[in-house]
Amino acid sequence: VFLKCENLQETGAFKIRGAANKLGALSGDQKARGVIAFSTGNHGRGVAHVGRKLGLRVVVCLSERVPRYRVEAMEALGAEVVRHGASQDQAYLKTLELIDRQGLTLVPPFDDPEIIAGQGVIGLEIMEDHPQLDTVVVPLSGGGLIAGVALAVKSVNPAVRVVGVSMEAAPAMRASLQAGRPVEIEEKDSLADALLGGIGLDNQYTFNMTRDLVDETILVAEDEIADGMFFVFDRHRLVVEGAGAVGVSALISGKIQNPGRAALVLSGGNVDPALLVRIAAQRYNQ
Ligand SMILES: *Cc1c(COP(=O)(O)O)cnc(C)c1O
């Protein structure tokens, strides 16, 4: 089993890759007017980080559900944070209003060719490091990460199996795949809060790419997510957030049949330290 440690990225998650690719491709005029993102946290942080390096105005629109420590991380990077509504879809409506009024350019969290391509570099790196791979396991929410990784991996070797993992609490992509079209589901609290949010009813890329390129999707329960976070902390001394640990959860719970040589994408490490300490203390005391 190989671990792809995106939790060690400068902003603590892989989203810096898509953000860098997208912002780098903007015109001079778009750069001068600034950009806006809506996000459960890690995407906003990636955009804020890259935007600051390029000297751009960055606005981030968030739902009230996003934890305080994530908001503070974005504000510390100089982003203007606007909070609106109880779900990512409502924050999105506010985003559209600000684009209309202020001429900002939208940096979508997943459903965008540049974003997908940026995240997909993870797949190229994995195949370069481990050409003999059997399975790649990828956390799955809106599908930008898995669409890019699956496209990259399958273009190098179509025989590699790509497995997406979401949480039982709110698996928007899985529900959409089952319905045969993008559907909305109710948002619930989860340890994998970076996987919350719909795939967008007007989804253009990631739904089709996930349907066509991903071999299977697996769901994990909240206690399995905690087990995955604890496993990488205890065995590898790595701090990984719930969303980043779901691949580990799926593997150690036995939900992935015949993984063979597997690469797991540890997609992020931005967890509230107090939460990880609670999870670890519970398990050390068992
Ligand atoms: C955004 C995110 C994901 C999911 O990526 P999608 O492109 O929305 O599927 C997984 N893990 C972490 C840590 C994230 O921040």
Short mmCIF file of C-alpha atoms and ligand atoms in Angstrom, two decimals:
data_model
loop_
_atom_site.label_atom_id
_atom_site.label_comp_id
_atom_site.label_asym_id
_atom_site.label_seq_id
_atom_site.Cartn_x
_atom_site.Cartn_y
_atom_site.Cartn_z
CA VAL A 1 0.00 0.00 0.00
CA PHE A 2 1.37 3.37 -1.02
CA LEU A 3 0.23 6.61 0.59
CA LYS A 4 0.04 9.77 -1.54
CA CYS A 5 0.50 12.39 1.17
CA GLU A 6 -1.42 15.45 -0.01
CA ASN A 7 -1.97 16.20 3.70
CA LEU A 8 1.64 17.46 3.61
CA GLN A 9 0.92 20.11 0.95
CA GLU A 10 1.63 23.70 1.98
CA THR A 11 -2.10 24.42 2.52
CA GLY A 12 -2.71 20.97 4.00
CA ALA A 13 -4.68 19.61 1.02
CA PHE A 14 -4.40 18.79 -2.70
CA LYS A 15 -6.66 21.69 -3.72
CA ILE A 16 -3.66 23.99 -4.16
CA ARG A 17 -2.98 22.05 -7.40
CA GLY A 18 -6.25 22.89 -9.15
CA ALA A 19 -6.17 26.45 -7.82
CA ALA A 20 -2.65 27.04 -9.18
CA ASN A 21 -3.57 25.65 -12.59
CA LYS A 22 -6.78 27.70 -12.79
CA LEU A 23 -5.41 31.04 -11.54
CA GLY A 24 -2.31 30.68 -13.72
CA ALA A 25 -4.57 30.37 -16.80
CA LEU A 26 -6.58 33.59 -16.17
CA SER A 27 -6.26 36.63 -18.47
CA GLY A 28 -4.62 39.83 -17.22
CA ASP A 29 -8.03 41.48 -17.06
CA GLN A 30 -9.52 38.65 -14.97
CA LYS A 31 -6.53 38.80 -12.63
CA ALA A 32 -6.98 42.57 -12.19
CA ARG A 33 -10.66 42.16 -11.18
CA GLY A 34 -10.01 39.32 -8.75
CA VAL A 35 -11.48 35.88 -8.10
CA ILE A 36 -14.18 34.30 -5.96
CA ALA A 37 -14.54 30.75 -4.64
CA PHE A 38 -17.25 28.96 -2.68
CA SER A 39 -15.94 26.16 -0.56
CA THR A 40 -16.23 23.89 2.47
CA GLY A 41 -12.75 25.08 3.35
CA ASN A 42 -9.78 23.46 1.63
CA HIS A 43 -10.58 24.85 -1.82
CA GLY A 44 -10.97 28.36 -0.44
CA ARG A 45 -7.68 27.97 1.37
CA GLY A 46 -5.93 26.77 -1.81
CA VAL A 47 -7.32 29.67 -3.85
CA ALA A 48 -6.44 32.17 -1.10
CA HIS A 49 -2.89 30.83 -0.95
CA VAL A 50 -2.25 30.93 -4.71
CA GLY A 51 -4.12 34.23 -5.08
CA ARG A 52 -1.92 35.83 -2.45
CA LYS A 53 1.22 34.62 -4.26
CA LEU A 54 -0.08 36.17 -7.50
CA GLY A 55 -1.25 39.36 -5.74
CA LEU A 56 -4.96 38.88 -6.60
CA ARG A 57 -8.08 39.95 -4.71
CA VAL A 58 -9.65 36.73 -3.37
CA VAL A 59 -13.22 36.47 -2.02
CA VAL A 60 -14.39 33.18 -0.48
CA CYS A 61 -18.08 32.43 0.08
CA LEU A 62 -18.89 29.82 2.75
CA SER A 63 -21.96 28.29 4.33
CA GLU A 64 -22.51 28.74 8.08
CA ARG A 65 -21.70 25.01 8.42
CA VAL A 66 -17.98 25.43 7.74
CA PRO A 67 -16.00 25.13 11.00
CA ARG A 68 -14.46 28.28 12.47
CA TYR A 69 -10.84 27.04 12.27
CA ARG A 70 -11.15 26.73 8.48
CA VAL A 71 -12.50 30.30 8.16
CA GLU A 72 -9.59 31.62 10.23
CA ALA A 73 -7.06 29.84 8.01
CA MET A 74 -8.48 31.63 4.94
CA GLU A 75 -8.63 35.02 6.63
CA ALA A 76 -4.99 34.57 7.69
CA LEU A 77 -4.12 34.24 3.97
CA GLY A 78 -5.73 37.59 3.23
CA ALA A 79 -8.99 36.32 1.71
CA GLU A 80 -12.26 38.24 2.21
CA VAL A 81 -14.65 35.66 3.74
CA VAL A 82 -18.43 35.99 3.20
CA ARG A 83 -20.68 33.54 5.13
CA HIS A 84 -24.12 32.72 3.78
CA GLY A 85 -26.75 29.98 4.19
CA ALA A 86 -26.81 26.47 5.68
CA SER A 87 -25.38 24.56 2.71
CA GLN A 88 -22.79 24.86 -0.02
CA ASP A 89 -25.56 25.22 -2.60
CA GLN A 90 -26.84 28.33 -0.80
CA ALA A 91 -23.33 29.76 -0.56
CA TYR A 92 -23.15 29.20 -4.32
CA LEU A 93 -26.18 31.44 -4.95
CA LYS A 94 -24.51 34.21 -2.96
CA THR A 95 -21.37 33.67 -5.04
CA LEU A 96 -23.32 34.20 -8.29
CA GLU A 97 -24.71 37.47 -6.91
CA LEU A 98 -21.19 38.75 -6.05
CA ILE A 99 -19.86 37.77 -9.50
CA ASP A 100 -22.67 39.72 -11.10
CA ARG A 101 -22.13 42.82 -8.96
CA GLN A 102 -18.31 42.92 -8.77
CA GLY A 103 -17.01 41.28 -11.97
CA LEU A 104 -15.08 38.63 -10.06
CA THR A 105 -14.06 35.42 -11.85
CA LEU A 106 -15.40 32.19 -10.38
CA VAL A 107 -12.88 29.52 -9.38
CA PRO A 108 -15.14 26.45 -9.11
CA PRO A 109 -14.20 23.82 -6.51
CA PHE A 110 -14.37 20.81 -8.85
CA ASP A 111 -16.49 21.12 -12.02
CA ASP A 112 -13.95 22.88 -14.23
CA PRO A 113 -11.42 21.57 -16.80
CA GLU A 114 -8.44 23.47 -15.31
CA ILE A 115 -9.28 22.38 -11.78
CA ILE A 116 -9.71 18.74 -12.83
CA ALA A 117 -6.42 18.83 -14.78
CA GLY A 118 -4.57 20.34 -11.80
CA GLN A 119 -5.82 17.65 -9.40
CA GLY A 120 -5.09 15.00 -12.06
CA VAL A 121 -1.34 15.59 -11.76
CA ILE A 122 -1.62 13.47 -8.59
CA GLY A 123 -2.51 10.53 -10.85
CA LEU A 124 0.51 11.14 -13.11
CA GLU A 125 2.82 11.31 -10.08
CA ILE A 126 1.40 8.08 -8.66
CA MET A 127 1.90 6.25 -11.98
CA GLU A 128 5.44 7.62 -12.30
CA ASP A 129 6.34 6.42 -8.81
CA HIS A 130 4.50 3.08 -9.01
CA PRO A 131 4.02 1.88 -12.61
CA GLN A 132 3.02 -1.63 -11.42
CA LEU A 133 -0.07 -0.45 -9.57
CA ASP A 134 -3.35 -2.43 -9.36
CA THR A 135 -5.69 -0.02 -7.55
CA VAL A 136 -5.93 3.70 -6.78
CA VAL A 137 -8.25 4.73 -3.94
CA VAL A 138 -9.50 8.32 -3.98
CA PRO A 139 -11.76 10.32 -1.62
CA LEU A 140 -14.86 11.40 -3.54
CA SER A 141 -17.13 14.43 -3.10
CA GLY A 142 -17.77 16.70 -6.10
CA GLY A 143 -15.45 14.52 -8.14
CA GLY A 144 -12.79 16.97 -9.35
CA LEU A 145 -10.08 14.96 -7.63
CA ILE A 146 -11.22 11.55 -8.83
CA ALA A 147 -12.04 12.74 -12.37
CA GLY A 148 -8.52 14.13 -12.82
CA VAL A 149 -6.80 11.19 -11.13
CA ALA A 150 -8.85 8.60 -13.04
CA LEU A 151 -8.23 10.29 -16.40
CA ALA A 152 -4.48 10.52 -15.74
CA VAL A 153 -4.13 7.00 -14.34
CA LYS A 154 -6.23 5.34 -17.06
CA SER A 155 -4.41 7.17 -19.83
CA VAL A 156 -1.15 5.69 -18.53
CA ASN A 157 -2.63 2.23 -17.82
CA PRO A 158 -6.35 1.54 -18.41
CA ALA A 159 -6.13 -1.67 -16.36
CA VAL A 160 -5.57 0.18 -13.07
CA ARG A 161 -8.75 0.08 -11.00
CA VAL A 162 -9.96 3.41 -9.63
CA VAL A 163 -12.10 3.29 -6.47
CA GLY A 164 -13.91 6.32 -5.03
CA VAL A 165 -14.77 6.53 -1.33
CA SER A 166 -17.45 8.77 0.20
CA MET A 167 -19.10 8.90 3.62
CA GLU A 168 -22.43 7.19 4.30
CA ALA A 169 -23.75 10.41 5.86
CA ALA A 170 -24.05 12.37 2.58
CA PRO A 171 -22.76 10.64 -0.58
CA ALA A 172 -23.88 13.13 -3.25
CA MET A 173 -21.97 11.60 -6.18
CA ARG A 174 -23.01 8.05 -5.36
CA ALA A 175 -26.69 9.11 -5.12
CA SER A 176 -26.33 10.91 -8.47
CA LEU A 177 -24.69 7.90 -10.16
CA GLN A 178 -27.53 5.71 -8.90
CA ALA A 179 -30.14 8.18 -10.16
CA GLY A 180 -28.38 8.50 -13.52
CA ARG A 181 -28.21 12.30 -13.18
CA PRO A 182 -27.00 14.91 -10.66
CA VAL A 183 -29.31 14.98 -7.62
CA GLU A 184 -29.34 17.00 -4.41
CA ILE A 185 -29.13 15.30 -1.04
CA GLU A 186 -29.51 16.59 2.48
CA GLU A 187 -26.26 17.71 4.12
CA LYS A 188 -25.44 16.04 7.44
CA ASP A 189 -22.56 16.54 9.84
CA SER A 190 -19.64 14.21 9.22
CA LEU A 191 -16.06 13.70 10.36
CA ALA A 192 -15.30 13.99 6.64
CA ASP A 193 -16.62 17.56 6.47
CA ALA A 194 -14.44 18.36 3.42
CA LEU A 195 -16.56 15.84 1.48
CA LEU A 196 -19.83 17.72 2.17
CA GLY A 197 -21.67 19.53 -0.61
CA GLY A 198 -23.63 18.58 -3.72
CA ILE A 199 -22.19 17.94 -7.18
CA GLY A 200 -24.29 20.76 -8.70
CA LEU A 201 -27.52 20.12 -10.59
CA ASP A 202 -25.91 21.79 -13.63
CA ASN A 203 -22.81 19.57 -13.39
CA GLN A 204 -20.95 19.53 -16.71
CA TYR A 205 -17.79 17.43 -16.29
CA THR A 206 -17.24 15.50 -13.08
CA PHE A 207 -20.50 13.51 -13.09
CA ASN A 208 -19.87 12.12 -16.59
CA MET A 209 -16.18 11.53 -15.95
CA THR A 210 -16.83 9.73 -12.66
CA ARG A 211 -19.54 7.61 -14.27
CA ASP A 212 -17.30 6.69 -17.23
CA LEU A 213 -13.86 6.36 -15.60
CA VAL A 214 -14.36 5.22 -11.99
CA ASP A 215 -14.69 1.47 -11.48
CA GLU A 216 -16.55 1.50 -8.18
CA THR A 217 -17.64 3.67 -5.28
CA ILE A 218 -17.60 2.64 -1.62
CA LEU A 219 -19.23 4.25 1.42
CA VAL A 220 -17.75 4.36 4.92
CA ALA A 221 -19.48 5.00 8.25
CA GLU A 222 -18.45 7.64 10.79
CA ASP A 223 -16.73 5.16 13.13
CA GLU A 224 -14.81 3.74 10.17
CA ILE A 225 -13.64 7.25 9.25
CA ALA A 226 -12.39 7.71 12.83
CA ASP A 227 -10.63 4.32 12.63
CA GLY A 228 -8.88 5.43 9.42
CA MET A 229 -7.75 8.74 10.96
CA PHE A 230 -6.46 6.88 13.99
CA PHE A 231 -4.67 4.23 11.91
CA VAL A 232 -2.55 6.71 9.95
CA PHE A 233 -1.86 8.71 13.11
CA ASP A 234 -0.89 5.68 15.18
CA ARG A 235 1.04 3.68 12.54
CA HIS A 236 2.46 6.41 10.35
CA ARG A 237 2.48 9.47 12.63
CA LEU A 238 0.53 11.37 10.00
CA VAL A 239 -2.18 13.93 10.73
CA VAL A 240 -5.01 13.32 8.24
CA GLU A 241 -8.49 14.84 8.30
CA GLY A 242 -11.64 12.71 8.00
CA ALA A 243 -12.05 13.31 4.25
CA GLY A 244 -8.40 12.42 3.71
CA ALA A 245 -8.65 9.17 5.65
CA VAL A 246 -11.68 7.56 3.94
CA GLY A 247 -9.47 5.48 1.62
CA VAL A 248 -7.65 4.05 4.63
CA SER A 249 -11.03 3.44 6.29
CA ALA A 250 -12.28 1.53 3.24
CA LEU A 251 -9.12 -0.59 3.09
CA ILE A 252 -8.80 -1.52 6.77
CA SER A 253 -12.54 -2.24 7.08
CA GLY A 254 -12.13 -4.82 4.28
CA LYS A 255 -14.57 -3.03 1.98
CA ILE A 256 -12.13 -3.03 -0.97
CA GLN A 257 -12.06 -6.50 -2.52
CA ASN A 258 -8.60 -7.67 -3.74
CA PRO A 259 -6.83 -4.31 -3.63
CA GLY A 260 -3.48 -5.75 -4.78
CA ARG A 261 -0.81 -3.06 -4.96
CA ALA A 262 -2.85 -0.04 -3.97
CA ALA A 263 -2.17 3.70 -3.77
CA LEU A 264 -4.34 5.67 -1.35
CA VAL A 265 -4.68 9.42 -1.78
CA LEU A 266 -4.51 11.05 1.67
CA SER A 267 -6.22 14.14 0.33
CA GLY A 268 -5.85 16.50 3.28
CA GLY A 269 -4.70 17.02 6.85
CA ASN A 270 -6.66 20.06 8.01
CA VAL A 271 -8.33 18.54 11.04
CA ASP A 272 -9.19 20.32 14.28
CA PRO A 273 -6.37 19.03 16.54
CA ALA A 274 -8.76 18.67 19.50
CA LEU A 275 -10.93 16.31 17.43
CA LEU A 276 -8.01 14.09 16.42
CA VAL A 277 -6.79 14.00 20.03
CA ARG A 278 -10.29 12.91 21.18
CA ILE A 279 -10.45 10.16 18.57
CA ALA A 280 -6.96 8.92 19.44
CA ALA A 281 -7.59 9.03 23.21
CA GLN A 282 -10.78 6.97 22.84
CA ARG A 283 -8.97 4.31 20.85
CA TYR A 284 -5.83 4.16 23.03
CA ASN A 285 -8.10 3.64 26.05
CA GLN A 286 -10.06 0.78 24.50
C1 LIG B 1 -12.19 18.71 -1.63
C2 LIG B 1 -11.67 17.55 -0.90
C3 LIG B 1 -11.96 16.23 -1.30
C4 LIG B 1 -12.92 15.90 -2.43
O1 LIG B 1 -12.56 16.43 -3.67
P1 LIG B 1 -13.66 16.52 -4.83
O2 LIG B 1 -12.90 17.04 -6.00
O3 LIG B 1 -14.73 17.46 -4.38
O4 LIG B 1 -14.21 15.14 -5.03
C5 LIG B 1 -11.37 15.20 -0.60
N1 LIG B 1 -10.56 15.42 0.46
C6 LIG B 1 -10.26 16.67 0.87
C7 LIG B 1 -9.35 16.82 2.04
C8 LIG B 1 -10.80 17.77 0.20
O5 LIG B 1 -10.49 19.00 0.64
#
